[in-house]
Coordinates of C-alpha atoms and ligand atoms in Angstrom, one line a residue:
X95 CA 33.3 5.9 -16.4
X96 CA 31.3 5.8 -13.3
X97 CA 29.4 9.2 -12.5
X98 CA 29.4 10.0 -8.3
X99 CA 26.1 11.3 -7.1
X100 CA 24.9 12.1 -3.7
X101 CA 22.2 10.0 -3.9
X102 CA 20.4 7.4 -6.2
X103 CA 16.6 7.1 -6.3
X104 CA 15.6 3.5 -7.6
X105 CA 11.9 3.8 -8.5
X106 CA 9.7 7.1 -9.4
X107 CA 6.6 5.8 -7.3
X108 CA 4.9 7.6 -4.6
X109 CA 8.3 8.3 -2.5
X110 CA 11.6 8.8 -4.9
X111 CA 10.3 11.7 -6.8
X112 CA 9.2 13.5 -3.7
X113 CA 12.6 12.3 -2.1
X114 CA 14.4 13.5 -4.8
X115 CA 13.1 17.0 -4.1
X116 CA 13.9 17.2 -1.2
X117 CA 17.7 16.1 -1.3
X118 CA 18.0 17.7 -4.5
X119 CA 16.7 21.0 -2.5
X120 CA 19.1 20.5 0.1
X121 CA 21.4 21.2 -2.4
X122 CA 22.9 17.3 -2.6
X123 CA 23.2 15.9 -6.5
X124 CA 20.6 13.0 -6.9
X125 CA 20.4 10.7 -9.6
X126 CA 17.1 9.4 -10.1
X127 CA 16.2 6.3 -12.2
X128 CA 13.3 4.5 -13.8
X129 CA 12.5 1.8 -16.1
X130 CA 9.2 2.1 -16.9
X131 CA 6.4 4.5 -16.8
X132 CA 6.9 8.2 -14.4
X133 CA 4.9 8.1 -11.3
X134 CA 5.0 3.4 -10.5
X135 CA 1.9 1.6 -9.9
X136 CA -0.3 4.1 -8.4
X137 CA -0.5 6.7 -11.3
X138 CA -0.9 4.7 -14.5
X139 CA -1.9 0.6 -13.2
X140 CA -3.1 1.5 -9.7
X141 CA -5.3 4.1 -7.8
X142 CA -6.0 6.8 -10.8
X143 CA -7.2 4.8 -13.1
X144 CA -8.9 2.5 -11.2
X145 CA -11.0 5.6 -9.0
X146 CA -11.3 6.7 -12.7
X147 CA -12.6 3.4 -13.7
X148 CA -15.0 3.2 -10.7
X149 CA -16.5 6.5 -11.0
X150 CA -17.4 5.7 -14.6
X151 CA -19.0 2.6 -13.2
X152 CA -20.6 4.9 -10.7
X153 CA -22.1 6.8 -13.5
X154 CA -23.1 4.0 -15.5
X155 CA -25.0 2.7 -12.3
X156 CA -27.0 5.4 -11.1
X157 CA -27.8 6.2 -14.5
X158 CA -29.5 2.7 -14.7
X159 CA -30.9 3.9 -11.0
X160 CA -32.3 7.3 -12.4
X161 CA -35.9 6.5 -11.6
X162 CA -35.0 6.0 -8.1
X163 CA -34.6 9.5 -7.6
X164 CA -37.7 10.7 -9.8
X165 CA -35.5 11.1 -13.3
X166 CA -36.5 10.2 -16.0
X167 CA -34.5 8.1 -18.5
X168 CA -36.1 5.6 -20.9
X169 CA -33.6 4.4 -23.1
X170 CA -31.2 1.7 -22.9
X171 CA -27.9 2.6 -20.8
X172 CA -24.3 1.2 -22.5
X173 CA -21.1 1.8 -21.7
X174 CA -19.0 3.1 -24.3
X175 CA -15.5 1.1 -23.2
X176 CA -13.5 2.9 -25.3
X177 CA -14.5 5.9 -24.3
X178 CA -14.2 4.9 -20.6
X179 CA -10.5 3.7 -21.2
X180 CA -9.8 7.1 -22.9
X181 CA -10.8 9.2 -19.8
X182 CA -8.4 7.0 -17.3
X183 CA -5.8 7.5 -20.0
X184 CA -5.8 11.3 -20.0
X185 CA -6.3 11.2 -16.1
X186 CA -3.4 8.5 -15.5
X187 CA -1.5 10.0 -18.6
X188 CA -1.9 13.5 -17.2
X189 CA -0.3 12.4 -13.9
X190 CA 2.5 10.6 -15.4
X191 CA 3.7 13.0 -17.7
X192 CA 3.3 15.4 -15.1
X193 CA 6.1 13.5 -12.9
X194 CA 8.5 12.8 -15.7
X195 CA 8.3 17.0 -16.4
X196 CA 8.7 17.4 -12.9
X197 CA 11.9 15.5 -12.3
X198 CA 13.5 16.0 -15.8
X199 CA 13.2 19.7 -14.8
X200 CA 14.6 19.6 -11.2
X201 CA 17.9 21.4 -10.3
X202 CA 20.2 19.1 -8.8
X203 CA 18.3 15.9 -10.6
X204 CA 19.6 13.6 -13.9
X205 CA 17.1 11.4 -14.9
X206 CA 18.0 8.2 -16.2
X207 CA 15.5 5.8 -17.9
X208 CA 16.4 1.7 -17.9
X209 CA 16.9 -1.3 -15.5
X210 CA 18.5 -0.5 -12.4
X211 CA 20.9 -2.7 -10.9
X212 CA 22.9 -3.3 -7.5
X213 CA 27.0 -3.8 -8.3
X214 CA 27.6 -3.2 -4.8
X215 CA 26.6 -1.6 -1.4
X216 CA 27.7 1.7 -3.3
X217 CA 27.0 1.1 -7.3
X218 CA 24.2 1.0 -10.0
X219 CA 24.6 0.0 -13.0
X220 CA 21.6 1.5 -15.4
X221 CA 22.2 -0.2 -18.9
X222 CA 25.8 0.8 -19.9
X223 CA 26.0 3.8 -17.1
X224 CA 27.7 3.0 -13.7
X225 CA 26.4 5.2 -10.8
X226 CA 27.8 5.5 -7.4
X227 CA 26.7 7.5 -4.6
X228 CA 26.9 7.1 -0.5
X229 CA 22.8 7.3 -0.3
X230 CA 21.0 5.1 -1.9
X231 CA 16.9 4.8 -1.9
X232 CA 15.2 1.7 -2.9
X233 CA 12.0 2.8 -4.4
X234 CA 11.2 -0.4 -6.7
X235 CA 7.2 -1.2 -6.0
X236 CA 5.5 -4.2 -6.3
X237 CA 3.7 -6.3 -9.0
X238 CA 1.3 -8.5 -9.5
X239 CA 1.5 -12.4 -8.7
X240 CA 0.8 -15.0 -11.4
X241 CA -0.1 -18.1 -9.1
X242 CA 0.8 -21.5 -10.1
X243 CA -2.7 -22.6 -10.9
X244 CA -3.0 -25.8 -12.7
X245 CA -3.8 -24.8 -16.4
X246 CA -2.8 -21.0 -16.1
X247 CA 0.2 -21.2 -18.5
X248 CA -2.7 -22.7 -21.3
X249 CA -5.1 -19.6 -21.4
X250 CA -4.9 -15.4 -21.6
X251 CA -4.8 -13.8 -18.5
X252 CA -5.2 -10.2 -17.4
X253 CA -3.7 -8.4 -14.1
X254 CA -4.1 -5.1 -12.8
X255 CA -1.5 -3.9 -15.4
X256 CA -2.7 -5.5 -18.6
X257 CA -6.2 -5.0 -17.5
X258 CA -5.4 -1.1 -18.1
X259 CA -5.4 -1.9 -22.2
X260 CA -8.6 -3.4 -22.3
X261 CA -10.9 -1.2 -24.3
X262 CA -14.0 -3.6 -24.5
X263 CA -16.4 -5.2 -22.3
X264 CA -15.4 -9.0 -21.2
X265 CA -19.0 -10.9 -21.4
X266 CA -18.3 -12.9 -18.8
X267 CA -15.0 -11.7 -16.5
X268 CA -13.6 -14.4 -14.0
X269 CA -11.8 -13.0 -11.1
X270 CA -9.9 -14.8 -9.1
X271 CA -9.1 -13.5 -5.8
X272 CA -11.6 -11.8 -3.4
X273 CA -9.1 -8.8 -2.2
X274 CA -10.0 -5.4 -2.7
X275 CA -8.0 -5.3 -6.2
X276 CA -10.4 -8.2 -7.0
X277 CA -13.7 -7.2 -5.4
X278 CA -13.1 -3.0 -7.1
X279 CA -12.8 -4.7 -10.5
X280 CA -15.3 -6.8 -10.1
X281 CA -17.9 -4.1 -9.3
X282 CA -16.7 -2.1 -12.1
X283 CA -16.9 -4.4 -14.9
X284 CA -20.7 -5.3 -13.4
X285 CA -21.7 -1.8 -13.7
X286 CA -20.0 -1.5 -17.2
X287 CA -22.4 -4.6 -18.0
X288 CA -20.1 -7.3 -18.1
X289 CA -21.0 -11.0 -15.9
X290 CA -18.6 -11.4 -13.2
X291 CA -17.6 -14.1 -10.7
X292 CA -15.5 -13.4 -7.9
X293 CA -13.5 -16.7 -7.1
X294 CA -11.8 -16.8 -3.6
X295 CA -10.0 -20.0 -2.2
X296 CA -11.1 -18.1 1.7
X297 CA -15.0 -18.3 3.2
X298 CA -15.0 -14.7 3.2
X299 CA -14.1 -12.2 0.6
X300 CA -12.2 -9.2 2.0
X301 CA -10.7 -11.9 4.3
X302 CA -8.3 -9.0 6.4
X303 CA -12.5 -7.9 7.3
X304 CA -14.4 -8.3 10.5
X305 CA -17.2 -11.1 9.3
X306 CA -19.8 -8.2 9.2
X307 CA -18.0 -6.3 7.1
X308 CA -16.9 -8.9 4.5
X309 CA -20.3 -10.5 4.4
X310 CA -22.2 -6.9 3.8
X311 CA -19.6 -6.4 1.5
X312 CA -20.8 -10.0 -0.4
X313 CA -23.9 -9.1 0.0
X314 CA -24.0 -5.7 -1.6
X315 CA -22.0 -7.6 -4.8
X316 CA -24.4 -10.2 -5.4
X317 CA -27.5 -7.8 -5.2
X318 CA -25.6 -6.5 -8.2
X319 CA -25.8 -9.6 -9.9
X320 CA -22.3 -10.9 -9.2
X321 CA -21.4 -14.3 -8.7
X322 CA -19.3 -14.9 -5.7
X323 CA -17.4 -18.8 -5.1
X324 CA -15.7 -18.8 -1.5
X325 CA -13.7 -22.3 -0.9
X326 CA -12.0 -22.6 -4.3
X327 CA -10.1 -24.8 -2.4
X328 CA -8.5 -26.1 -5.8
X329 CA -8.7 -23.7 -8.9
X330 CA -7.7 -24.5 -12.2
X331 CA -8.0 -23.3 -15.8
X332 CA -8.3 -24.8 -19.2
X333 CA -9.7 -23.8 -22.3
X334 CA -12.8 -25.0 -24.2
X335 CA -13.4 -23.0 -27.9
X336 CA -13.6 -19.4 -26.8
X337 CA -14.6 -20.2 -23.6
X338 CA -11.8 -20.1 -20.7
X339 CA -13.0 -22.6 -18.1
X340 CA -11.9 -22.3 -14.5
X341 CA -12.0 -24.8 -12.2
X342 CA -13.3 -24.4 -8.7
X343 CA -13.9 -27.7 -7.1
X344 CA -15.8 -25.7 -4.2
X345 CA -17.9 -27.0 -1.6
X346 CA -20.9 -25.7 -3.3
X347 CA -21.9 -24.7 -6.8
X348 CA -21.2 -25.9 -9.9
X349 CA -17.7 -26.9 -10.1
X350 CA -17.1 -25.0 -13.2
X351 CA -17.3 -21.2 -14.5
X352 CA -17.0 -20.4 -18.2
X353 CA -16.3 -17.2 -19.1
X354 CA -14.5 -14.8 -21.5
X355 CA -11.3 -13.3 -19.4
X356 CA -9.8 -13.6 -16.5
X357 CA -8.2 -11.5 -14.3
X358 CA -5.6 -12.4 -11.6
X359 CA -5.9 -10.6 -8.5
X360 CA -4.3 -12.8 -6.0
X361 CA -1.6 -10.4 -4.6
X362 CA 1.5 -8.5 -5.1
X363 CA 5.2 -9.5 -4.9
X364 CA 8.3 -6.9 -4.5
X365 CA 10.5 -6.0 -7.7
X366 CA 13.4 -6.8 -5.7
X367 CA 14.0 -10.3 -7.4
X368 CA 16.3 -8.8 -10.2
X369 CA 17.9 -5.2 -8.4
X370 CA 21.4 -7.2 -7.5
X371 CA 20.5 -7.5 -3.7
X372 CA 23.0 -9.7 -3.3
X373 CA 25.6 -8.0 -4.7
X374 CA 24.9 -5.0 -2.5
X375 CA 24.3 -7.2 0.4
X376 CA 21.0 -6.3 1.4
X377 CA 19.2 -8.6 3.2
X378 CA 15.2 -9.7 2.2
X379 CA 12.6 -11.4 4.3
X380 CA 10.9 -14.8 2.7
X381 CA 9.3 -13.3 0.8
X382 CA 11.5 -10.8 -1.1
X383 CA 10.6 -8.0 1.2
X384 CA 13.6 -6.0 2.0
X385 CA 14.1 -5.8 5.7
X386 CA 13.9 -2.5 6.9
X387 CA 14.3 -0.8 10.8
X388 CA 12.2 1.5 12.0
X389 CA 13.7 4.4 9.9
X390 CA 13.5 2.6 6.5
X391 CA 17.5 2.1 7.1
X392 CA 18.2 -1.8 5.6
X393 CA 20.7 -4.2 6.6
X394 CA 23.4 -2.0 4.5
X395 CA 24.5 1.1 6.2
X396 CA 23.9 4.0 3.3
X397 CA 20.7 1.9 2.2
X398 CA 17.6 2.5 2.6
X399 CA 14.0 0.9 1.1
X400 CA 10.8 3.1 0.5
X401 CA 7.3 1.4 0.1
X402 CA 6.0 -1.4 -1.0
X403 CA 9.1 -3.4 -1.5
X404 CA 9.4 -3.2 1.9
X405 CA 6.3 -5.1 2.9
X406 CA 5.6 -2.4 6.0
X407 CA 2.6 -1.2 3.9
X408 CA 0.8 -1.5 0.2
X409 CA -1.0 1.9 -0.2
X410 CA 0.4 5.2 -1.8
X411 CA -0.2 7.0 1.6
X412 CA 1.9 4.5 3.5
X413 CA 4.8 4.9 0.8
X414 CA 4.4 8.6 1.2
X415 CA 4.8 8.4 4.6
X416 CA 8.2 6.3 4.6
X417 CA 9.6 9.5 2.3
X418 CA 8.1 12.1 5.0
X419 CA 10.0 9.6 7.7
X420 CA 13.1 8.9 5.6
X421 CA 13.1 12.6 5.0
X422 CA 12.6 13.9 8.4
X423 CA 15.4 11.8 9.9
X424 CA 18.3 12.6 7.3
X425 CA 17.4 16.3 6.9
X426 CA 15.5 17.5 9.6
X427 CA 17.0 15.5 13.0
X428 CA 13.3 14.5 13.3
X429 CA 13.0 11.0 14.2
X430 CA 10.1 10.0 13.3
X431 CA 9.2 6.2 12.6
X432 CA 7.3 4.0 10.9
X433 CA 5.8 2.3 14.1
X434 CA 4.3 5.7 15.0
X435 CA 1.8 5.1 11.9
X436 CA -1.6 4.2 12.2
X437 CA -3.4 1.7 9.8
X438 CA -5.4 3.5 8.1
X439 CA -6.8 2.1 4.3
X440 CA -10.2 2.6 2.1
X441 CA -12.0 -0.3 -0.1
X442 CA -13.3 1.6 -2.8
X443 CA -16.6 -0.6 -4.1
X444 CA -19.3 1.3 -4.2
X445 CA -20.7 2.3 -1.2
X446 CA -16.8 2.2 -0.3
X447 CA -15.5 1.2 3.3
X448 CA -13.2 3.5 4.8
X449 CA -10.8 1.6 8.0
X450 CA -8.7 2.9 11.0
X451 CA -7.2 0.8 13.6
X452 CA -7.8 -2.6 14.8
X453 CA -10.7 -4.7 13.4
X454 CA -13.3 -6.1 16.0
X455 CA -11.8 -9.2 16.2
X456 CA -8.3 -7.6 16.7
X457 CA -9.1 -6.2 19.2
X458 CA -11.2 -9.1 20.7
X459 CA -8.0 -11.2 20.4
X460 CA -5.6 -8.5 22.3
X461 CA -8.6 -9.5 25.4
X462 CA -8.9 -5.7 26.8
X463 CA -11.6 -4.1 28.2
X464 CA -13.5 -2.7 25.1
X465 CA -16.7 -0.7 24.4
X466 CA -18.2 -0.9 20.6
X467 CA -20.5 1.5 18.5
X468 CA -22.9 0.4 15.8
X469 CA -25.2 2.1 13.5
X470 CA -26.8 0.9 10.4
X471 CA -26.4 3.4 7.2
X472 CA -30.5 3.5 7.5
X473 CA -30.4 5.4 9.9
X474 CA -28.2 8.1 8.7
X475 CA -30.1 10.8 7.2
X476 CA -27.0 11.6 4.6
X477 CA -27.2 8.0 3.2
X478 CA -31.4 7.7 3.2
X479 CA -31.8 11.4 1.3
X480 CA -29.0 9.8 -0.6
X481 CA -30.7 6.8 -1.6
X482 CA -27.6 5.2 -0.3
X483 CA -28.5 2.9 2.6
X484 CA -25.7 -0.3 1.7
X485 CA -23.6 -0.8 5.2
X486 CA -22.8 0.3 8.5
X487 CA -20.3 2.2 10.6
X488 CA -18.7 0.7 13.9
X489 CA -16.1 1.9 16.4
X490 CA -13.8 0.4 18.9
X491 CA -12.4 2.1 22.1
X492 CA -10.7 0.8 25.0
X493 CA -12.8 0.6 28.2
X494 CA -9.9 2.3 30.7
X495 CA -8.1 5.0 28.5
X496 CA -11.4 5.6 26.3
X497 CA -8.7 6.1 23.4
X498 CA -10.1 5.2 20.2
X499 CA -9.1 2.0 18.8
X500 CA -10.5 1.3 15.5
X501 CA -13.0 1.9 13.3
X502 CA -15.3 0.7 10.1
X503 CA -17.0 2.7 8.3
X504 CA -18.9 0.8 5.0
X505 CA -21.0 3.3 3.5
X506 CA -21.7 6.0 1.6
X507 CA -18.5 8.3 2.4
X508 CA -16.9 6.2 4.4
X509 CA -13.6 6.8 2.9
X510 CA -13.6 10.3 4.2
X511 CA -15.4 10.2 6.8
X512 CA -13.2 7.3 8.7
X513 CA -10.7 10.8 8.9
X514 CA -11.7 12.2 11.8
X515 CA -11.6 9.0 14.0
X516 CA -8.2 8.7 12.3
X517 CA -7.4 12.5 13.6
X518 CA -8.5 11.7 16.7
X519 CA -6.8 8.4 17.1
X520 CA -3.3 10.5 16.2
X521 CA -4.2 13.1 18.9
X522 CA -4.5 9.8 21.2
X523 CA -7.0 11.8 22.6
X524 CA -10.0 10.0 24.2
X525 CA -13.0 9.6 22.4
X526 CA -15.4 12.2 24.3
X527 CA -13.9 14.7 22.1
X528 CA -15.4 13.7 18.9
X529 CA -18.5 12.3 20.8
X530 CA -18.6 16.5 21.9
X531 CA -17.7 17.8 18.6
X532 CA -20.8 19.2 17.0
X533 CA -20.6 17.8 13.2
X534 CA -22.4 19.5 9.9
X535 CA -25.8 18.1 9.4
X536 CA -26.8 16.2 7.2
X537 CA -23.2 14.1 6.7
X538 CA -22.5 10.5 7.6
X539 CA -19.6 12.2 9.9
X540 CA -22.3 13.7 12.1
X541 CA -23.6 9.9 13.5
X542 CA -20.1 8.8 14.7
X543 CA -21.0 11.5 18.1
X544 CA -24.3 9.8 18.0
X545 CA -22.5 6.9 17.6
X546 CA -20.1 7.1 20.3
X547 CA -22.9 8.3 23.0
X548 CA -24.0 4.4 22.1
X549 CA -21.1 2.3 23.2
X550 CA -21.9 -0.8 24.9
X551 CA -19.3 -3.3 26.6
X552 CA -17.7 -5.3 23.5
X553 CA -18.0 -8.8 25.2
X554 CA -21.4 -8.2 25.7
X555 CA -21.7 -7.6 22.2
X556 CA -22.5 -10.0 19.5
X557 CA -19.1 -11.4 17.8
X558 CA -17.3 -10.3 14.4
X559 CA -15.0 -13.4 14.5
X560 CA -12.6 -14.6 11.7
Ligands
LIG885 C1 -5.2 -2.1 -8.9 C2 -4.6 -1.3 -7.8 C3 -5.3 -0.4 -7.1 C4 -4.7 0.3 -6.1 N1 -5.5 1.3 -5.4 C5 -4.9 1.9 -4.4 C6 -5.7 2.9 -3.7 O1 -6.8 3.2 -4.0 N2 -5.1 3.6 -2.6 C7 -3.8 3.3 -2.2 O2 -3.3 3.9 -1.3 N3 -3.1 2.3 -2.9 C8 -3.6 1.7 -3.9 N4 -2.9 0.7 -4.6 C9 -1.5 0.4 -4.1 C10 -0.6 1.5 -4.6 O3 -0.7 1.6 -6.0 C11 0.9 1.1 -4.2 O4 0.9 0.9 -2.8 C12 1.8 2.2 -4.5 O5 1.8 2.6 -5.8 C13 3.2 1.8 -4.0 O6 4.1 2.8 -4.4 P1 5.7 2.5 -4.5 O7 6.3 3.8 -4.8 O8 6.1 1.8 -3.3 O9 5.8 1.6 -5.8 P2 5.4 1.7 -7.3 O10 4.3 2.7 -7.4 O11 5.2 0.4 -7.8 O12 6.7 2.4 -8.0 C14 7.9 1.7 -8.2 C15 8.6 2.2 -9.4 O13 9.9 1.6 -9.5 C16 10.2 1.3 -10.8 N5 11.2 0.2 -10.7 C17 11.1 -1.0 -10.2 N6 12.2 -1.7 -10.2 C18 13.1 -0.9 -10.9 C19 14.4 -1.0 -11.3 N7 15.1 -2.1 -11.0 N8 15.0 0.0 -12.0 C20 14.3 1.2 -12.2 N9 13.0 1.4 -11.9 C21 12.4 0.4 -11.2 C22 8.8 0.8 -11.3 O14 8.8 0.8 -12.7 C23 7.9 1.8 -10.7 O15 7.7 2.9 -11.5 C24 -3.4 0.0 -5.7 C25 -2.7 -0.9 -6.3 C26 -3.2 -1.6 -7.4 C27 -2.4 -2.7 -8.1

């Protein structure tokens, strides 16, 4: 018998659970299905656990630093893996479970665990149940892409999933692709002790990056003792003993790195090979992307697709924000749109870069008037008292409106500190208002005023180009 909702939720990630509050509150009966773990990508294979990861690296790194700072610390650092692995666990787990009480608990809400599937524009099937309902929310996430590399099929691989199991440290961890899943892991498993090589078919790792940025960003890695191989034009993997051997046929370097594991890192792909598209007739990009308008609303009236199966963004914020939008236009006549949002995104190695806007060379492409900003971490007190000097901040603003339009901060608290450019950049207010502000000393927030009392034309300024 098929059981008549008001609305499906496809996906517990970062916008269906919050979604399903909100309709649920409204007093409509949701249905609310998902076939894994409570809470998608971000609580228990993405963001938690890694940040947990990374501040464990953190630890293990300044640890090793100690003397630096005038402590004193004579034995031998390790990292105990397991233990490591067991405090993402209860972090991730925590979250999770959290969810799955939260939704299971909701007035209005039935839970339903399994495979969901599209019979039409109207009906799910979830294992032997049949749902139907008039709204229905795509919620479905992303994974990770397993690359047809010569060889691949022939040795163990991790991703950013399986990766989450390991409870040991790799002795020599491959990675191949230079993104930021790619260049966080590869810091991480440094710190822990592991050796790592970073293996990235571009010339720069964080290709998206102004040149500055990505080659700081190299830079800071291999002072840490990682290997880095830009140009793998042609990777490959086979297996000698033990050993997994990839490939890498650069233009430098030995053509060959042994190690112990590797991790694939090259991207993410949309769950929305095997949800019945076709059968509800919604209509995907290339790529598997759904297509979306500017209110989330697909190509089926009654449909709608929420985060990163919809290929408008890949970060927990930006899936948030299509619920607040999807939201606001179906319960409080507020039409707000996805084209209003800014891009906005952190890297979190250590020192982590925090981004707003346009990059340099976006903006040097667009051909407007520009002014930039530049300052070097040393010479911001926060990071030198810090004994965090790694990096740099820069800002974009156009030369006639003097709105803000971009920024880079790679430094010590960069990732929070890129907020009140962001702010600003909302307000579409011009940039003498920050440049006014008087900022808490000592922060890194305080030199983006100083900052901004600096700008100098952009094309007389020497080039980020990619
Ligand atoms: C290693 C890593 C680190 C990251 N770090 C960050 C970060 O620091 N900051 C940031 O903003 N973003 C980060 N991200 C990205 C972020 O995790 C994702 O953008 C975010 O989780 C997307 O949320 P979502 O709700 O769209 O999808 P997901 O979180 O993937 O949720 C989709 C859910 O739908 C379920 N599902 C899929 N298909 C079906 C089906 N047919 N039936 C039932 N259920 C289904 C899945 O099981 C899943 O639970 C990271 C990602 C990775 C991989």
């Amino acid at each position: 018998m098929t059981k008549t909702y008001d609305a499906i939720i496809i996906g517990t990630g970062q916008a269906g659970p919050f979604l399903a509050e909100r309709l649920a509150g409204a007093g409509m009966k949701v249905a609310i299905i998902e076939r894994k773990l409570f809470g998608g990508t971000c609580v228990n294979t993405g963001c938690t656990p890694t940040k947990t990861m990374v501040a464990s690296a953190y630890a293990a790194y300044m640890v090793r630093r100690a003397a630096d700072f005038g402590v004193v610390n004579k034995g031998p650092v390790s990292v105990d893996m397991k233990l490591v692995k067991s405090r993402k666990d209860a972090i991730a787990g925590h979250s999770s479970a959290g969810i799955e009480r939260w939704l299971k608990g909701m007035t209005n809400c039935t839970v339903y665990q399994g495979h969901a599937r599209f019979e039409s524009s109207k009906e799910v099937s979830v294992g032997s149940e049949r749902l139907t309902a008039d709204r229905i929310f795509i919620n479905a996430g992303g994974r990770a892409v397993v690359p047809q590399m010569p060889g691949i099929e022939g040795v163990p691989y991790l991703t950013n999933s399986s990766i989450m199991d390991v409870d040991f440290l790799p002795r020599h961890l491959i990675i191949v692709g230079g993104g930021y899943i790619g260049l966080e892991f590869g810091q991480m498993y440094r710190r822990f002790g592991s050796e790592v090589t970073i293996i990235e078919t571009a010339p720069y790792l964080a290709r998206h990056e102004d040149e500055d940025v990505s080659t700081t960003i190299r830079e800071m890695l291999e002072l840490e003792g990682i290997n880095v191989r830009l140009n793998a034009t042609c990777i490959g993997f086979s297996r000698r003993g033990e050993e997994i051997l990839a490939h890498v046929d650069c233009n430098t370097g030995d053509p060959e790195v042994r190690g112990s594991h590797v991790l694939l890192a090259v991207g993410r792909r949309p769950n929305t090979d095997d949800l019945g598209l076709t059968e509800a007739g919604v209509a995907v990009d290339k790529r598997g992307y759904i297509v979306v308008d500017d209110q989330l609303l697909t190509s089926v009236p009654g449909i709608w697709a929420l985060g990163d199966c919809n290929g408008k963004g890949a970060f927990t914020h930006t899936t948030f924000n299509d619920f607040e939008i999807v939201a606001a236009n179906l319960l409080d006549n507020d039409r707000r749109k996805v084209s209003d949002r800014i891009t906005a995104y952190a890297l979190y190695t250590d020192p982590p870069l925090g981004r707003a806007g346009l990059t340099e060379s976006e903006v040097r492409k667009t051909g407007r008037r520009a002014l930039i900003g530049r300052r070097p971490m040393t010479e911001v007190r926060r990071a030198v008292e810090k004994g965090e000097t790694q990096g740099f901040m820069k800002i974009l603003v156009d030369a006639q409106t003097h709105q803000i339009l971009g920024a880079a901060i790679l430094g010590t608290g960069g990732d929070e500190a890129i907020h009140s450019i962001l702010d600003v950049m909302y307000a579409k207010a011009p940039y003498t208002v920050i440049q006014r502000a008087v900022h808490i000393h000592p922060t890194v927030s305080e030199l983006i005023p100083t900052m901004l009392g600096e700008l100098q034309p952009l094309s007389q300024a020497a080039g980020a180009s990619k």
